Amino acid sequence: MTRLTLTTLTTLCLVAVASARYTKPEPAPPSNPKTYNGVKYNCKCYEGDACWPKANAWTALNSAVSGALERVVPDLAVCYDNFEGKSYYDEVKCKAETANWANQFYQVDKSIANLWTYWTNTTCVPPTDGSPNSCTLGYLPRYVIKATRKEHIKAGVDFARRNNVRLVIRNTGHDFMGRSAGYGSLAINTHSFKSIKFTKKYAGPGKYRGGAVTVGAGVHVKEVYDAAFKQSPPVVVVGGECPTVGLTGGYIQGGGHGPMATLYGMAADSALSYDIVTADGRYVTANEVENSDLFWALSGGGPSTFGVVVSVTLKTHPEVPTAGLILNINATHTNDTNQIWNAVAAFHNRANLWIDNGMFVYYELFPGSLHIQPFVAPGKTAAEILKITKPLFDDLDRQKIPYSKVAKGYKTFYQLYIDLFENEHAGDSALVGGRLFTRKDISKNGNDIIEAYKKIVTPDAGGYMNFGFLIGHIVGPGHGVPKANNAVHPKWREGSSFTITNVLVPNGASWSEKAVAQKYLTDVVDGGLRKASPNGIAYVNEGNLEEPNWQDAYWGSNYPRLLSIRKKWDPTGVFYTRTTPGTEEWEVVDYGSRLCKRV
Ligand SMILES: Cc1cc2nc3c(=O)[nH]c(=O)nc-3n(C[C@H](O)[C@H](O)[C@H](O)COP(=O)(O)OP(=O)(O)OC[C@H]3O[C@@H](n4cnc5c(N)ncnc54)[C@H](O)[C@@H]3O)c2cc1C
Ligand SMILES: *[C@@H]1O[C@H](CO)[C@@H](O)[C@H](O)[C@H]1NC(C)=O
Ligand SMILES: *[C@@H]1O[C@H](CO)[C@@H](O)[C@H](O)[C@H]1NC(C)=O
Ligand SMILES: *[C@@H]1O[C@H](CO)[C@@H](O)[C@H](O)[C@H]1NC(C)=O
């Protein structure tokens, strides 16, 4: 038995001192106690509060990020005589900003702009007749770091943590749910992390030795599709349907569905490794072997929750010949709404058939119009897609429903993507929700879902909206990847159809008008879909921020593990977005402005 000598004791002591010095806890961040409606909180620090960092602290942060710190002035301030006591008015710039308001490609490159404007509080938007001549910051960040190196990301995370300032990560600004905005916060813009590197043989860790690609935090879906197609032979990456959605930000961290997801699974199912900056400011790699809990959680566990992703390595998949089909039924064909609804039923009640054939479908439903563009059938020819869809068209013919249809075969998925997917726009103010229907919902309750659709698209007169619309996707990642060991809700494996709901809200709506719109979305619109699909779930990236029991709706049986991983990697709440694991004690109070923790 070894006896403890004086020397070993001294050594132990020195080690203890050295490691204590190394992990010396940093001083507690300033607290900011407040009371709202009789409830006691500790809030993040905001400009005007005593605990807000002094000017010299911001100057030091600016040097630490090589001058990349900006004090936010909304882009549209150039249209107003007064923003925070100063005029930024410039007629030419105002015209340019207004003309590009709805242009996704223009908006994603901005420092802080949000493509869906509701959660900016729409206080600085293109002016209309009778607009006031001043505009305000609304719920936009107060400062933004336009990061170009991972050291800048770390500096931002450290600054937010040490100073108790709300931190927001902004990649493309695509988020429907305002999760890349945040009143009075410090934002880190990751959009310039554009590296894309392919390998034909992944070196591990883990067993996988196929093709892979490492993608920087700021890369868009279409940038990856373009680069993947240029490989020899061309490859495919699971990405979203919209060209400017970021791949590594909210998209993959919330799961990520898309045109190839029925064949190859969710984007998160393809993840091999993440490089991140953690809440305590460390650079960490997470994969099957290193920090495997984090790896599991980052793959579908929610955006801006476990760290700032700097890059992701994902599996690439074989390119395949792909067939597409467009189907339209609208006023050029019929004005009989019953015919349109019968067509919607004929199409949607066959969702499981489309999934069984490895297909994905994107469609839009407006009053009097069913627009399906496209059906995507990877690995199939034009003749094959016509054969697969024949039961649908026989059904429409039998019911004498007129339609137009075009089927086309392509040598690759990429060529189909370029030819058939339509661009989307930006600049709308809407609340968003949605529902994933499982195979069982489709087979058992298909007609109930159609009845719920009808009530949303053509609601009873006198309701909140006199028309509505739905954005639908037939997608079934369980077809290609029946089981995955990640945080994506296990019910996605039974998924068959995912629908996004919207409630348009006018710019400048009052707090009480917003509450009415939100209630209509939650109770009537999403409520109807929920009731019609007892086996369904909700999707954290395209969901309702007031989804009842969101923990279960977004993650099901994965939630308890996600909660404990969140507590381990971000115990103090450096990161925050609503309805993500571990945010139960946090609230955005004072009319949607201050982020505070109940004490
Ligand atoms: C037009 C449109 C089409 C869409 N199509 C699809 C689709 O086909 N399939 C699908 O699954 N989803 C789709 N989405 C939803 C999309 O997945 C989410 O909006 C997603 O949050 C976008 O992520 P982003 O990084 O591009 O956006 P951002 O708004 O910049 O960020 C979204 C969230 O991710 C966080 N985040 C961003 N970067 C990082 C990072 N590096 N590390 C940690 N957190 C980060 C942000 O803080 C925020 O919480 C679509 C959305 C829109 C508006
Ligand atoms: C948000 O908008 C509402 C309605 O226009 C306004 O009353 C409120 O002051 C705004 N808040 C912020 C922080 O912009
Ligand atoms: C209506 O259908 C026609 C095809 O017949 C199509 O060209 C048109 O874009 C459709 N309209 C809408 C609003 O989808
Ligand atoms: C539907 O109504 C519109 C507007 O009245 C008309 O232009 C169109 O021709 C009608 N369509 C059919 C198929 O009758």
mmCIF file of C-alpha atoms in Angstrom, residues 69-190:
data_model
loop_
_atom_site.group_PDB
_atom_site.id
_atom_site.type_symbol
_atom_site.label_atom_id
_atom_site.label_comp_id
_atom_site.label_asym_id
_atom_site.label_seq_id
_atom_site.Cartn_x
_atom_site.Cartn_y
_atom_site.Cartn_z
ATOM 1 C CA LEU A 69 -19.551 44.866 -33.692
ATOM 2 C CA GLU A 70 -22.409 47.050 -34.978
ATOM 3 C CA ARG A 71 -24.944 49.042 -33.043
ATOM 4 C CA VAL A 72 -28.187 48.113 -34.758
ATOM 5 C CA VAL A 73 -30.050 50.635 -36.874
ATOM 6 C CA PRO A 74 -32.956 48.902 -38.640
ATOM 7 C CA ASP A 75 -32.488 48.768 -42.417
ATOM 8 C CA LEU A 76 -35.748 50.623 -42.955
ATOM 9 C CA ALA A 77 -34.659 53.590 -40.785
ATOM 10 C CA VAL A 78 -33.606 55.168 -44.114
ATOM 11 C CA CYS A 79 -37.328 55.675 -44.755
ATOM 12 C CA TYR A 80 -37.940 57.725 -41.579
ATOM 13 C CA ASP A 81 -37.021 61.196 -40.302
ATOM 14 C CA ASN A 82 -36.412 59.994 -36.813
ATOM 15 C CA PHE A 83 -34.837 56.836 -35.422
ATOM 16 C CA GLU A 84 -33.757 57.288 -31.806
ATOM 17 C CA GLY A 85 -33.549 61.065 -32.211
ATOM 18 C CA LYS A 86 -31.593 61.057 -35.457
ATOM 19 C CA SER A 87 -32.614 61.178 -39.117
ATOM 20 C CA TYR A 88 -31.365 58.399 -41.385
ATOM 21 C CA TYR A 89 -33.737 59.417 -44.179
ATOM 22 C CA ASP A 90 -32.421 58.766 -47.684
ATOM 23 C CA GLU A 91 -34.918 58.620 -50.509
ATOM 24 C CA VAL A 92 -32.809 56.444 -52.810
ATOM 25 C CA LYS A 93 -31.885 53.957 -50.110
ATOM 26 C CA CYS A 94 -35.468 53.867 -48.900
ATOM 27 C CA LYS A 95 -36.645 52.936 -52.394
ATOM 28 C CA ALA A 96 -34.046 50.171 -52.608
ATOM 29 C CA GLU A 97 -34.901 48.731 -49.181
ATOM 30 C CA THR A 98 -38.617 48.866 -49.920
ATOM 31 C CA ALA A 99 -38.170 47.239 -53.326
ATOM 32 C CA ASN A 100 -36.221 44.390 -51.713
ATOM 33 C CA TRP A 101 -38.429 43.976 -48.658
ATOM 34 C CA ALA A 102 -39.912 40.740 -49.998
ATOM 35 C CA ASN A 103 -36.695 39.471 -51.608
ATOM 36 C CA GLN A 104 -35.330 36.520 -49.624
ATOM 37 C CA PHE A 105 -31.921 36.599 -51.326
ATOM 38 C CA TYR A 106 -31.452 40.255 -50.321
ATOM 39 C CA GLN A 107 -32.708 39.877 -46.756
ATOM 40 C CA VAL A 108 -30.644 36.829 -45.733
ATOM 41 C CA ASP A 109 -27.408 38.786 -46.243
ATOM 42 C CA LYS A 110 -28.448 41.546 -43.828
ATOM 43 C CA SER A 111 -27.022 41.885 -40.302
ATOM 44 C CA ILE A 112 -30.269 41.331 -38.440
ATOM 45 C CA ALA A 113 -33.289 41.446 -40.796
ATOM 46 C CA ASN A 114 -35.977 38.818 -40.266
ATOM 47 C CA LEU A 115 -37.672 37.369 -43.315
ATOM 48 C CA TRP A 116 -40.874 36.841 -41.363
ATOM 49 C CA THR A 117 -41.404 40.170 -39.684
ATOM 50 C CA TYR A 118 -44.019 39.540 -36.983
ATOM 51 C CA TRP A 119 -41.430 38.966 -34.237
ATOM 52 C CA THR A 120 -39.543 42.198 -35.011
ATOM 53 C CA ASN A 121 -42.694 43.954 -33.725
ATOM 54 C CA THR A 122 -42.947 45.494 -37.242
ATOM 55 C CA THR A 123 -42.020 48.930 -35.928
ATOM 56 C CA CYS A 124 -39.601 49.806 -38.735
ATOM 57 C CA VAL A 125 -41.180 48.583 -41.981
ATOM 58 C CA PRO A 126 -41.793 50.141 -45.421
ATOM 59 C CA PRO A 127 -43.914 53.213 -44.683
ATOM 60 C CA THR A 128 -47.452 53.469 -45.993
ATOM 61 C CA ASP A 129 -49.694 56.531 -46.293
ATOM 62 C CA GLY A 130 -50.258 57.971 -42.861
ATOM 63 C CA SER A 131 -47.247 56.193 -41.263
ATOM 64 C CA PRO A 132 -45.626 58.210 -38.482
ATOM 65 C CA ASN A 133 -42.312 59.825 -39.446
ATOM 66 C CA SER A 134 -40.344 57.946 -36.812
ATOM 67 C CA CYS A 135 -39.505 54.290 -36.336
ATOM 68 C CA THR A 136 -38.098 52.237 -33.460
ATOM 69 C CA LEU A 137 -35.934 49.207 -32.814
ATOM 70 C CA GLY A 138 -38.886 47.010 -31.896
ATOM 71 C CA TYR A 139 -37.763 43.520 -30.898
ATOM 72 C CA LEU A 140 -34.536 43.647 -32.911
ATOM 73 C CA PRO A 141 -31.162 43.126 -31.220
ATOM 74 C CA ARG A 142 -29.358 46.207 -29.832
ATOM 75 C CA TYR A 143 -25.922 45.113 -31.078
ATOM 76 C CA VAL A 144 -24.764 42.560 -33.621
ATOM 77 C CA ILE A 145 -21.392 40.929 -34.160
ATOM 78 C CA LYS A 146 -20.896 40.131 -37.825
ATOM 79 C CA ALA A 147 -18.658 37.195 -36.995
ATOM 80 C CA THR A 148 -16.112 35.963 -39.518
ATOM 81 C CA ARG A 149 -14.034 33.720 -37.214
ATOM 82 C CA LYS A 150 -14.967 31.318 -34.459
ATOM 83 C CA GLU A 151 -13.060 33.553 -32.012
ATOM 84 C CA HIS A 152 -15.663 36.255 -32.696
ATOM 85 C CA ILE A 153 -18.441 33.827 -31.788
ATOM 86 C CA LYS A 154 -16.662 32.916 -28.572
ATOM 87 C CA ALA A 155 -16.137 36.606 -27.708
ATOM 88 C CA GLY A 156 -19.874 37.220 -28.159
ATOM 89 C CA VAL A 157 -20.899 34.225 -26.054
ATOM 90 C CA ASP A 158 -18.449 35.173 -23.282
ATOM 91 C CA PHE A 159 -19.615 38.781 -23.288
ATOM 92 C CA ALA A 160 -23.301 37.839 -23.090
ATOM 93 C CA ARG A 161 -22.677 35.326 -20.293
ATOM 94 C CA ARG A 162 -20.459 37.599 -18.169
ATOM 95 C CA ASN A 163 -22.717 40.627 -18.540
ATOM 96 C CA ASN A 164 -26.111 38.903 -18.301
ATOM 97 C CA VAL A 165 -27.107 40.203 -21.727
ATOM 98 C CA ARG A 166 -29.587 38.281 -23.889
ATOM 99 C CA LEU A 167 -27.818 36.436 -26.700
ATOM 100 C CA VAL A 168 -29.359 35.753 -30.101
ATOM 101 C CA ILE A 169 -27.811 33.771 -32.945
ATOM 102 C CA ARG A 170 -28.771 35.002 -36.380
ATOM 103 C CA ASN A 171 -27.909 32.970 -39.447
ATOM 104 C CA THR A 172 -30.290 33.632 -42.358
ATOM 105 C CA GLY A 173 -33.104 35.278 -40.398
ATOM 106 C CA HIS A 174 -35.477 32.712 -41.886
ATOM 107 C CA ASP A 175 -37.086 31.638 -38.700
ATOM 108 C CA PHE A 176 -40.894 31.726 -38.772
ATOM 109 C CA MET A 177 -41.010 31.945 -34.988
ATOM 110 C CA GLY A 178 -38.801 34.996 -34.397
ATOM 111 C CA ARG A 179 -36.019 32.917 -32.930
ATOM 112 C CA SER A 180 -33.302 34.999 -34.638
ATOM 113 C CA ALA A 181 -34.671 38.247 -33.177
ATOM 114 C CA GLY A 182 -34.842 39.326 -29.519
ATOM 115 C CA TYR A 183 -35.499 42.710 -27.943
ATOM 116 C CA GLY A 184 -32.405 44.596 -26.755
ATOM 117 C CA SER A 185 -30.112 41.605 -27.240
ATOM 118 C CA LEU A 186 -26.600 41.031 -28.511
ATOM 119 C CA ALA A 187 -26.784 39.066 -31.761
ATOM 120 C CA ILE A 188 -24.068 36.979 -33.350
ATOM 121 C CA ASN A 189 -24.470 36.845 -37.105
ATOM 122 C CA THR A 190 -22.974 33.597 -38.478
#
